[in-house]
CSV table of C-alpha atoms and ligand atoms in Angstrom, one decimal:
chain,number,residue,atom,x,y,z
A,1,MET,CA,-1.0,18.5,23.0
A,2,SER,CA,-2.7,20.9,20.7
A,3,SER,CA,-6.5,21.0,20.4
A,4,VAL,CA,-6.6,19.1,17.2
A,5,ARG,CA,-8.6,15.9,17.5
A,6,VAL,CA,-9.2,13.7,14.5
A,7,ARG,CA,-10.6,10.2,14.1
A,8,PHE,CA,-10.6,7.3,11.6
A,9,ALA,CA,-14.0,5.7,11.8
A,10,PRO,CA,-14.1,2.5,9.7
A,11,SER,CA,-16.8,-0.1,9.6
A,12,PRO,CA,-14.9,-3.3,9.3
A,13,THR,CA,-17.0,-5.3,6.8
A,14,GLY,CA,-14.2,-7.0,4.8
A,15,SER,CA,-10.8,-6.1,3.7
A,16,PHE,CA,-8.7,-3.0,4.4
A,17,HIS,CA,-9.2,-0.9,1.2
A,18,ILE,CA,-6.5,1.4,0.0
A,19,GLY,CA,-9.0,4.3,0.1
A,20,SER,CA,-9.7,3.7,3.8
A,21,ALA,CA,-6.0,3.4,4.6
A,22,ARG,CA,-5.4,6.8,2.9
A,23,THR,CA,-8.2,8.3,5.0
A,24,ALA,CA,-6.6,6.9,8.1
A,25,LEU,CA,-3.2,8.2,7.1
A,26,PHE,CA,-4.4,11.7,6.3
A,27,ASN,CA,-6.1,11.9,9.7
A,28,TRP,CA,-3.0,10.5,11.4
A,29,LEU,CA,-0.7,12.9,9.6
A,30,HIS,CA,-3.0,15.9,10.5
A,31,ALA,CA,-2.8,14.8,14.2
A,32,ARG,CA,1.0,14.3,14.1
A,33,ARG,CA,1.6,17.5,12.2
A,34,HIS,CA,-0.2,19.6,14.8
A,35,GLY,CA,0.7,17.5,17.9
A,36,GLY,CA,-3.0,16.5,18.2
A,37,THR,CA,-4.8,13.3,19.0
A,38,PHE,CA,-5.6,10.6,16.6
A,39,ILE,CA,-8.6,8.4,17.5
A,40,LEU,CA,-9.6,5.0,16.1
A,41,ARG,CA,-13.3,4.4,16.3
A,42,ILE,CA,-14.8,1.2,15.1
A,43,GLU,CA,-18.3,1.8,13.6
A,44,ASP,CA,-19.7,-1.6,14.3
A,45,THR,CA,-23.4,-1.0,15.0
A,46,ASP,CA,-24.4,-3.0,11.9
A,47,LYS,CA,-24.0,-6.5,13.6
A,48,GLU,CA,-24.8,-8.4,10.4
A,49,ARG,CA,-22.0,-6.8,8.4
A,50,ASN,CA,-19.2,-6.4,10.9
A,51,THR,CA,-17.0,-9.5,11.4
A,52,PRO,CA,-14.2,-10.2,13.9
A,53,GLU,CA,-12.1,-11.4,10.9
A,54,ALA,CA,-12.5,-8.0,9.2
A,55,LEU,CA,-11.6,-6.2,12.4
A,56,LYS,CA,-8.4,-8.3,12.7
A,57,VAL,CA,-7.4,-7.4,9.1
A,58,LEU,CA,-8.0,-3.7,9.8
A,59,LEU,CA,-6.0,-3.6,13.0
A,60,SER,CA,-3.1,-5.5,11.6
A,61,GLY,CA,-3.1,-3.2,8.6
A,62,MET,CA,-3.1,-0.2,10.8
A,63,ARG,CA,-0.1,-1.6,12.8
A,64,TRP,CA,1.7,-2.6,9.7
A,65,LEU,CA,1.4,0.9,8.3
A,66,GLY,CA,2.5,2.3,11.6
A,67,LEU,CA,-0.7,4.3,12.2
A,68,ASP,CA,-0.8,4.2,16.0
A,69,TRP,CA,-3.8,5.7,17.8
A,70,ASP,CA,-3.6,7.8,20.9
A,71,GLU,CA,-6.5,7.0,23.2
A,72,GLY,CA,-9.2,4.5,23.8
A,73,PRO,CA,-10.5,2.2,26.5
A,74,ASP,CA,-7.8,0.4,28.5
A,75,VAL,CA,-7.0,-3.1,27.3
A,76,GLY,CA,-4.3,-4.6,29.5
A,77,GLY,CA,-2.2,-1.5,29.8
A,78,ALA,CA,-2.5,-0.4,26.1
A,79,HIS,CA,-5.5,1.4,24.7
A,80,GLY,CA,-7.8,-0.4,22.3
A,81,PRO,CA,-9.9,1.4,19.8
A,82,TYR,CA,-13.3,2.7,20.7
A,83,PHE,CA,-16.2,0.5,19.6
A,84,GLN,CA,-19.6,1.9,18.9
A,85,SER,CA,-21.1,-1.3,20.0
A,86,GLU,CA,-19.9,-0.5,23.6
A,87,ARG,CA,-21.3,3.0,23.7
A,88,ASP,CA,-25.0,2.4,23.8
A,89,THR,CA,-25.6,4.3,27.1
A,90,ILE,CA,-24.2,7.4,25.5
A,91,TYR,CA,-26.4,7.1,22.5
A,92,GLN,CA,-29.5,6.6,24.8
A,93,GLU,CA,-28.6,9.7,26.7
A,94,TYR,CA,-28.3,11.8,23.5
A,95,LEU,CA,-31.5,10.3,22.1
A,96,GLU,CA,-33.3,11.5,25.3
A,97,ARG,CA,-31.9,15.0,24.7
A,98,LEU,CA,-33.4,15.1,21.2
A,99,ARG,CA,-36.7,13.8,22.5
A,100,ALA,CA,-36.7,16.4,25.3
A,101,SER,CA,-36.2,19.2,22.8
A,102,GLY,CA,-38.8,17.9,20.5
A,103,ARG,CA,-36.4,17.0,17.8
A,104,ALA,CA,-37.0,13.2,17.9
A,105,TYR,CA,-40.2,11.4,17.6
A,106,ASP,CA,-41.6,7.8,17.2
A,107,LYS,CA,-43.2,6.7,14.0
A,108,GLU,CA,-43.9,3.2,12.6
A,109,GLY,CA,-41.8,1.7,15.4
A,110,ALA,CA,-38.7,3.7,14.4
A,111,VAL,CA,-37.3,7.0,15.9
A,112,PHE,CA,-37.2,9.9,13.5
A,113,PHE,CA,-35.1,13.1,13.7
A,114,LYS,CA,-37.1,16.3,13.0
A,115,ILE,CA,-35.0,18.4,10.6
A,116,SER,CA,-34.9,22.2,10.6
A,117,GLY,CA,-35.1,22.3,6.9
A,118,GLU,CA,-32.6,25.2,6.9
A,119,PRO,CA,-29.9,25.2,4.1
A,120,GLN,CA,-26.8,23.5,5.6
A,121,VAL,CA,-23.6,25.3,4.6
A,122,ILE,CA,-20.1,24.0,5.3
A,123,ASP,CA,-16.7,25.5,4.3
A,124,ASP,CA,-15.0,22.3,3.4
A,125,ALA,CA,-11.2,22.5,3.7
A,126,ILE,CA,-10.8,20.8,0.3
A,127,ARG,CA,-14.1,21.4,-1.6
A,128,GLY,CA,-14.7,24.9,-0.4
A,129,ARG,CA,-18.3,26.1,0.2
A,130,VAL,CA,-20.8,23.3,0.0
A,131,GLU,CA,-24.5,23.8,0.5
A,132,ARG,CA,-27.2,21.2,0.8
A,133,THR,CA,-30.7,21.3,2.3
A,134,GLU,CA,-32.4,18.2,3.9
A,135,GLU,CA,-35.9,17.9,2.9
A,136,LYS,CA,-37.3,15.1,5.0
A,137,ASP,CA,-37.1,13.9,8.6
A,138,PHE,CA,-34.9,10.8,8.8
A,139,VAL,CA,-34.6,7.7,10.8
A,140,ILE,CA,-32.0,7.7,13.6
A,141,ILE,CA,-33.1,4.5,15.4
A,142,ARG,CA,-34.4,1.6,13.4
A,143,SER,CA,-37.5,-0.4,14.4
A,144,ASN,CA,-35.2,-3.2,15.5
A,145,GLY,CA,-33.6,-0.8,18.0
A,146,SER,CA,-30.3,-0.4,16.2
A,147,PRO,CA,-29.1,3.2,15.8
A,148,VAL,CA,-28.4,4.5,12.3
A,149,PHE,CA,-24.9,5.5,11.2
A,150,HIS,CA,-25.7,9.3,11.0
A,151,PHE,CA,-26.8,9.5,14.6
A,152,VAL,CA,-24.0,7.5,16.3
A,153,ASN,CA,-21.3,9.1,14.0
A,154,VAL,CA,-22.4,12.6,15.1
A,155,VAL,CA,-22.8,11.7,18.8
A,156,ASP,CA,-19.4,10.2,18.8
A,157,ASP,CA,-17.7,13.2,17.0
A,158,LEU,CA,-19.4,15.5,19.5
A,159,THR,CA,-18.6,13.5,22.7
A,160,MET,CA,-15.1,12.8,21.5
A,161,GLY,CA,-14.5,16.5,20.8
A,162,VAL,CA,-13.5,15.8,17.2
A,163,THR,CA,-12.2,19.1,15.6
A,164,HIS,CA,-11.6,17.9,12.0
A,165,VAL,CA,-13.7,15.4,10.1
A,166,ILE,CA,-11.4,14.1,7.4
A,167,ARG,CA,-13.1,11.4,5.3
A,168,GLY,CA,-13.9,10.2,1.9
A,169,GLU,CA,-15.9,12.3,-0.6
A,170,ASP,CA,-18.6,9.6,-0.6
A,171,HIS,CA,-19.7,11.1,2.7
A,172,LEU,CA,-20.1,14.7,1.5
A,173,SER,CA,-23.8,14.1,0.8
A,174,ASN,CA,-24.3,12.9,4.4
A,175,THR,CA,-22.9,16.0,5.9
A,176,SER,CA,-26.1,18.0,5.8
A,177,LYS,CA,-27.7,15.4,8.0
A,178,HIS,CA,-24.7,15.6,10.3
A,179,THR,CA,-24.8,19.3,10.7
A,180,GLU,CA,-28.5,19.2,11.3
A,181,LEU,CA,-27.9,16.9,14.2
A,182,LEU,CA,-25.0,18.8,15.6
A,183,LYS,CA,-27.0,22.0,15.6
A,184,ALA,CA,-29.9,20.3,17.3
A,185,PHE,CA,-27.4,19.4,20.1
A,186,GLY,CA,-26.3,23.0,20.2
A,187,ALA,CA,-22.8,22.0,19.1
A,188,ASP,CA,-20.2,23.8,17.0
A,189,LEU,CA,-19.4,22.3,13.7
A,190,PRO,CA,-16.0,20.7,13.1
A,191,VAL,CA,-13.9,21.5,10.1
A,192,TYR,CA,-14.8,19.1,7.3
A,193,ALA,CA,-12.4,17.9,4.7
A,194,HIS,CA,-13.7,15.5,2.1
A,195,ILE,CA,-11.0,13.7,0.2
A,196,PRO,CA,-11.5,13.0,-3.5
A,197,LEU,CA,-11.8,9.4,-4.8
A,198,ILE,CA,-9.1,7.0,-5.9
A,199,LEU,CA,-9.8,6.0,-9.5
A,200,LYS,CA,-8.8,2.6,-10.8
A,201,GLN,CA,-5.6,2.3,-12.8
A,202,SER,CA,-7.3,2.6,-16.1
A,203,GLY,CA,-10.8,3.3,-17.3
A,204,PRO,CA,-13.5,5.1,-15.5
A,205,GLY,CA,-14.7,4.4,-12.0
A,206,LYS,CA,-13.3,4.3,-8.5
A,207,MET,CA,-11.0,1.6,-7.4
A,208,SER,CA,-13.0,-1.3,-6.1
A,209,LYS,CA,-11.8,-4.0,-3.7
A,210,ARG,CA,-11.4,-6.4,-6.6
A,211,ASP,CA,-8.9,-4.2,-8.4
A,212,GLN,CA,-5.2,-5.1,-8.3
A,213,GLY,CA,-3.5,-3.1,-5.6
A,214,ALA,CA,-6.7,-2.3,-3.7
A,215,LEU,CA,-6.1,-4.1,-0.5
A,216,ILE,CA,-3.5,-3.2,2.2
A,217,GLU,CA,-3.2,-6.9,3.3
A,218,ASP,CA,-2.0,-7.8,-0.2
A,219,TYR,CA,0.8,-5.3,0.0
A,220,GLU,CA,2.1,-7.0,3.1
A,221,LYS,CA,1.8,-10.5,1.6
A,222,GLN,CA,3.6,-9.5,-1.5
A,223,GLY,CA,6.5,-8.1,0.5
A,224,TYR,CA,6.1,-4.3,0.0
A,225,LEU,CA,7.8,-2.2,2.6
A,226,PRO,CA,5.3,-0.3,4.7
A,227,GLN,CA,7.3,3.0,4.5
A,228,ALA,CA,7.0,2.8,0.7
A,229,VAL,CA,3.2,2.1,0.8
A,230,VAL,CA,2.7,5.1,3.2
A,231,ASN,CA,4.8,7.3,1.0
A,232,TYR,CA,2.7,6.2,-2.0
A,233,LEU,CA,-0.6,6.6,-0.2
A,234,VAL,CA,0.2,10.2,0.8
A,235,LEU,CA,0.9,11.1,-2.8
A,236,LEU,CA,-2.5,9.7,-3.8
A,237,GLY,CA,-4.3,13.0,-3.4
A,238,TRP,CA,-1.7,15.1,-1.7
A,239,SER,CA,1.3,16.8,-3.1
A,240,PRO,CA,4.0,19.0,-1.5
A,241,LYS,CA,4.4,22.3,-3.3
A,242,ASP,CA,7.7,21.2,-4.9
A,243,ASP,CA,6.4,17.9,-6.3
A,244,ARG,CA,8.9,15.8,-4.5
A,245,GLU,CA,7.9,12.1,-4.4
A,246,LYS,CA,10.2,10.1,-2.1
A,247,MET,CA,9.9,11.6,1.3
A,248,ASP,CA,10.6,10.0,4.7
A,249,LEU,CA,7.9,10.0,7.3
A,250,GLU,CA,9.4,12.9,9.3
A,251,GLU,CA,9.4,15.1,6.2
A,252,ILE,CA,5.9,14.1,5.3
A,253,ILE,CA,4.7,15.0,8.8
A,254,GLU,CA,6.4,18.3,8.7
A,255,ARG,CA,4.9,19.2,5.4
A,256,PHE,CA,1.5,17.7,5.5
A,257,ASP,CA,-1.3,20.2,5.2
A,258,LEU,CA,-5.0,19.9,4.4
A,259,ASP,CA,-4.5,22.7,1.9
A,260,GLY,CA,-2.2,20.5,-0.2
A,261,ILE,CA,-4.9,17.9,-0.8
A,262,ASN,CA,-6.0,18.0,-4.4
A,263,LYS,CA,-9.5,18.7,-5.4
A,264,SER,CA,-9.5,16.3,-8.3
A,265,ASN,CA,-9.6,12.5,-8.0
A,266,ALA,CA,-6.3,10.6,-7.8
A,267,ARG,CA,-5.6,7.8,-10.1
A,268,PHE,CA,-3.9,4.6,-8.8
A,269,ASP,CA,-0.7,3.8,-10.6
A,270,ASP,CA,1.1,0.6,-9.8
A,271,ARG,CA,4.2,1.5,-11.7
A,272,LYS,CA,4.7,4.5,-9.5
A,273,MET,CA,4.0,2.4,-6.4
A,274,ASN,CA,6.4,-0.3,-7.5
A,275,HIS,CA,9.1,2.2,-8.4
A,276,LEU,CA,8.9,3.9,-5.0
A,277,ASN,CA,9.0,0.5,-3.3
A,278,GLY,CA,12.2,-0.3,-5.3
A,279,GLU,CA,13.8,2.9,-4.1
A,280,TYR,CA,13.0,2.0,-0.5
A,281,ILE,CA,14.4,-1.5,-1.0
A,282,ARG,CA,17.7,0.1,-2.2
A,283,ASP,CA,17.8,2.2,1.0
A,284,LEU,CA,17.7,-0.9,3.2
A,285,PRO,CA,21.0,-2.1,4.8
A,286,LEU,CA,22.0,-5.3,3.1
A,287,ASP,CA,21.5,-7.3,6.3
A,288,ALA,CA,17.9,-6.3,6.5
A,289,PHE,CA,17.3,-6.9,2.8
A,290,GLN,CA,18.9,-10.3,3.1
A,291,GLU,CA,16.7,-11.3,6.0
A,292,LYS,CA,13.5,-10.3,4.2
A,293,GLY,CA,14.8,-11.7,0.9
A,294,GLU,CA,15.7,-15.1,2.2
A,295,ALA,CA,12.3,-15.4,3.8
A,296,VAL,CA,10.7,-14.7,0.5
A,297,LEU,CA,12.9,-17.1,-1.4
A,298,ARG,CA,12.1,-19.9,1.1
A,299,ALA,CA,8.4,-19.1,0.9
A,300,GLY,CA,8.9,-19.4,-2.9
A,301,GLY,CA,10.2,-22.9,-2.5
A,302,LEU,CA,13.8,-22.2,-3.2
A,303,THR,CA,16.3,-24.2,-1.1
A,304,VAL,CA,18.5,-21.3,0.1
A,305,GLU,CA,20.0,-23.4,2.8
A,306,ALA,CA,21.7,-25.7,0.4
A,307,ALA,CA,23.5,-22.9,-1.3
A,308,ASP,CA,26.8,-21.3,-0.2
A,309,SER,CA,25.9,-18.5,2.2
A,310,ALA,CA,28.3,-16.0,0.7
A,311,MET,CA,26.8,-16.8,-2.6
A,312,VAL,CA,23.3,-16.2,-1.3
A,313,ARG,CA,24.3,-12.8,0.1
A,314,ALA,CA,26.0,-11.8,-3.1
A,315,VAL,CA,23.0,-12.8,-5.2
A,316,LEU,CA,20.8,-10.8,-2.9
A,317,ALA,CA,23.1,-7.8,-3.1
A,318,VAL,CA,22.8,-7.9,-6.9
A,319,CYS,CA,19.0,-8.2,-6.6
A,320,GLN,CA,18.7,-5.4,-4.2
A,321,GLU,CA,19.7,-3.1,-7.0
A,322,LYS,CA,17.1,-4.5,-9.4
A,323,VAL,CA,13.9,-5.6,-7.8
A,324,ARG,CA,10.9,-3.3,-7.1
A,325,VAL,CA,8.9,-5.8,-5.0
A,326,LEU,CA,10.2,-8.6,-2.9
A,327,SER,CA,7.8,-11.1,-4.5
A,328,GLU,CA,9.8,-10.7,-7.7
A,329,LEU,CA,12.8,-12.4,-6.0
A,330,PRO,CA,12.0,-16.1,-6.5
A,331,GLY,CA,11.4,-15.7,-10.2
A,332,TYR,CA,14.4,-13.5,-10.6
A,333,THR,CA,16.8,-15.7,-8.7
A,334,ARG,CA,15.5,-19.2,-9.4
A,335,TYR,CA,18.4,-20.2,-11.6
A,336,PHE,CA,21.0,-19.4,-8.9
A,337,PHE,CA,19.5,-22.0,-6.6
A,338,ALA,CA,18.0,-24.6,-8.9
A,339,ASP,CA,19.2,-26.3,-12.1
A,340,ASP,CA,15.7,-26.9,-13.4
A,341,PHE,CA,15.0,-23.3,-14.5
A,342,PRO,CA,12.8,-22.6,-17.5
A,343,ILE,CA,14.3,-21.3,-20.7
A,344,ASN,CA,12.5,-18.1,-21.9
A,345,GLU,CA,11.5,-18.7,-25.6
A,346,LYS,CA,11.9,-15.2,-26.7
A,347,ALA,CA,15.3,-14.8,-25.1
A,348,LEU,CA,16.3,-18.1,-26.8
A,349,ARG,CA,15.2,-17.1,-30.2
A,350,LYS,CA,17.0,-13.8,-29.9
A,351,ALA,CA,20.2,-15.4,-28.7
A,352,LEU,CA,20.2,-17.9,-31.6
A,353,LYS,CA,19.2,-15.5,-34.3
A,354,LYS,CA,22.2,-14.3,-36.1
A,355,GLY,CA,25.8,-15.4,-36.8
A,356,GLU,CA,27.0,-18.7,-35.4
A,357,PRO,CA,26.1,-18.2,-31.7
A,358,LEU,CA,26.8,-21.8,-30.8
A,359,ASP,CA,30.3,-21.4,-32.1
A,360,ARG,CA,30.8,-18.4,-29.8
A,361,LEU,CA,29.4,-20.5,-27.0
A,362,ARG,CA,31.8,-23.3,-27.7
A,363,GLU,CA,34.7,-20.9,-27.7
A,364,LEU,CA,33.6,-19.5,-24.4
A,365,GLN,CA,33.1,-23.0,-23.0
A,366,ALA,CA,36.6,-23.9,-23.9
A,367,LEU,CA,38.0,-20.8,-22.2
A,368,LEU,CA,35.9,-21.2,-19.0
A,369,ALA,CA,37.0,-24.8,-18.7
A,370,THR,CA,40.6,-23.8,-18.3
A,371,GLN,CA,39.9,-20.5,-16.4
A,372,GLU,CA,41.2,-20.7,-12.8
A,373,ASP,CA,40.2,-17.3,-11.6
A,374,PHE,CA,36.4,-17.1,-11.5
A,375,SER,CA,36.2,-13.8,-9.8
A,376,PRO,CA,34.3,-11.1,-11.8
A,377,GLU,CA,37.6,-9.3,-12.4
A,378,GLY,CA,39.4,-12.4,-13.5
A,379,LEU,CA,36.6,-13.4,-15.8
A,380,GLU,CA,36.5,-9.9,-17.3
A,381,GLY,CA,40.2,-10.1,-18.1
A,382,ALA,CA,40.1,-13.5,-19.7
A,383,ILE,CA,36.8,-13.1,-21.6
A,384,GLY,CA,37.8,-9.5,-22.6
A,385,ALA,CA,41.0,-10.9,-24.2
A,386,LEU,CA,39.0,-13.6,-26.0
A,387,VAL,CA,36.5,-11.1,-27.4
A,388,GLU,CA,39.4,-8.8,-28.5
A,389,SER,CA,41.1,-11.5,-30.4
A,390,SER,CA,37.9,-12.5,-32.3
A,391,ASP,CA,35.9,-10.6,-34.9
A,392,HIS,CA,32.9,-10.5,-32.7
A,393,GLY,CA,31.4,-8.3,-30.1
A,394,HIS,CA,30.8,-9.0,-26.4
A,395,ASN,CA,27.2,-9.6,-26.9
A,396,ASP,CA,27.7,-12.3,-29.5
A,397,PHE,CA,29.3,-14.3,-26.6
A,398,PHE,CA,27.2,-13.1,-23.8
A,399,GLY,CA,23.8,-13.6,-25.5
A,400,PRO,CA,23.8,-17.4,-26.0
A,401,ALA,CA,25.8,-17.9,-22.7
A,402,ARG,CA,23.3,-16.0,-20.6
A,403,VAL,CA,20.4,-18.1,-21.9
A,404,ALA,CA,22.4,-21.3,-21.4
A,405,VAL,CA,23.3,-20.6,-17.8
A,406,SER,CA,20.2,-18.7,-16.7
A,407,GLY,CA,17.4,-19.2,-19.2
A,408,VAL,CA,16.8,-15.4,-19.5
A,409,GLY,CA,18.2,-12.5,-21.5
A,410,GLY,CA,18.5,-10.1,-18.6
A,411,GLY,CA,19.8,-10.2,-15.0
A,412,PRO,CA,23.0,-9.1,-13.4
A,413,GLY,CA,26.2,-8.2,-15.3
A,414,PHE,CA,27.6,-11.2,-17.2
A,415,TYR,CA,30.8,-11.5,-15.1
A,416,ASP,CA,28.8,-11.3,-11.9
A,417,LEU,CA,26.3,-13.8,-13.3
A,418,ILE,CA,28.8,-16.6,-14.0
A,419,HIS,CA,30.9,-15.8,-11.0
A,420,LEU,CA,27.8,-16.3,-8.8
A,421,ILE,CA,26.6,-19.5,-10.6
A,422,GLY,CA,30.2,-20.8,-10.3
A,423,LYS,CA,32.5,-22.6,-12.6
A,424,ALA,CA,31.2,-26.2,-12.4
A,425,ARG,CA,27.5,-25.3,-12.7
A,426,SER,CA,28.1,-22.8,-15.5
A,427,LEU,CA,30.0,-25.4,-17.5
A,428,ASP,CA,27.4,-28.1,-16.8
A,429,ARG,CA,24.7,-25.7,-18.0
A,430,ILE,CA,26.5,-24.7,-21.1
A,431,ALA,CA,27.2,-28.4,-22.0
A,432,ARG,CA,23.5,-29.3,-21.4
A,433,PHE,CA,22.5,-26.3,-23.6
A,434,LEU,CA,24.8,-27.3,-26.4
A,435,GLU,CA,23.5,-30.9,-26.3
A,436,THR,CA,19.9,-29.7,-26.7
A,437,HIS,CA,20.4,-26.9,-29.2
A,438,GLY,CA,23.8,-27.7,-30.8
A,439,GLY,CA,22.3,-30.1,-33.4
B,1,LIG,N1,-18.1,4.4,9.2
B,1,LIG,C1,-18.0,5.4,8.2
B,1,LIG,C2,-17.2,4.8,7.0
B,1,LIG,O1,-16.5,3.8,7.2
B,1,LIG,C3,-17.3,6.6,8.7
B,1,LIG,C4,-17.6,7.9,8.0
B,1,LIG,C5,-16.9,9.1,8.7
B,1,LIG,O2,-15.7,9.1,8.7
B,1,LIG,O3,-17.6,9.9,9.2
B,1,LIG,O4,-17.3,5.3,5.9
């Protein structure tokens, strides 16, 4: 193990925000890159605001992203995170040290830290030189006895031997308090790296927990792949010198470097996130995709069990090439599994716009009724010949037929589409469509 020791120090008050997850990831990557130690420390001294539910969400998000921590109190053979709420004796001891050196005093029931008033200068790994001077003594223990964030944060970093403090830029203005405290303990300063904000998709302002895409737990619910989310998070503020985007974890670990963190704010972009997720979906072996896909279809209320299993697999194989997020699957495949699919109005208007589309559909219907070979190749041969012998193009036939059998204008290739829907159901749907729209 190298001497690098980093920590992620969340205060679990609600959801697991994408900005926190990115901070956790950057710390984790820095530790993994240098063979160091990654610590998870729960800053839970504010009893009113920290809930067990929020802690559960956080820990499950960490596990889902694969951000394992390296040490902590023993909990049944594994190590749990550190909890500030269990470290009161340590804080008392450090408080006594400050009192003994005359740097802490009581006033109005609270305990104050006596500042030096010297300019506090740090050489931030991302921001460069930052100078700030504290002007007033500040509270470290409230009158109700609870310790203030600055104090416990610093005592923990010191006693845990943290070498790099990598955290959100919103803490930059706290750093002068932290360095004042560290110096009062006679400690060396860690390396600071303050990561710029994540801005919301459009408009000014940072991403809030109400913005679409802000919560890690939602990515899991919507069927994103954790590798894709990790890959996207790392690009939110860090870039390799050659601007590559899709990188597996090994490659990211090998290349991650605090120097590569951008100084300017990062802007969240769900198209890029979804695009990357789609690429990771295409990398999955079909078996793995099928397992995940079927679960999503069932959760979406589709009766996958009733369908022919080879057909389910073939449908999913086609979808694997197209979807970006698993949650798109039920909408995308509904017509394969259920006959009561909706007809998209726009697609309908477009399909019925020019020529005599219903005549084309009737010709196709007649052909399909006598067609024995319903394989994509067999269909291509037969339909190809029909189109050849007519004065019309492929799309004059496919347009109305697609809407009739699937309700939408897009989807898999036409031959795959009716092959997968099957002969009987394709013909039923065409007949039903002609009854409704054939006048
Ligand atoms: N509990 C603080 C937070 O969640 C930690 C700040 C730090 O990393 O020093 O923002």
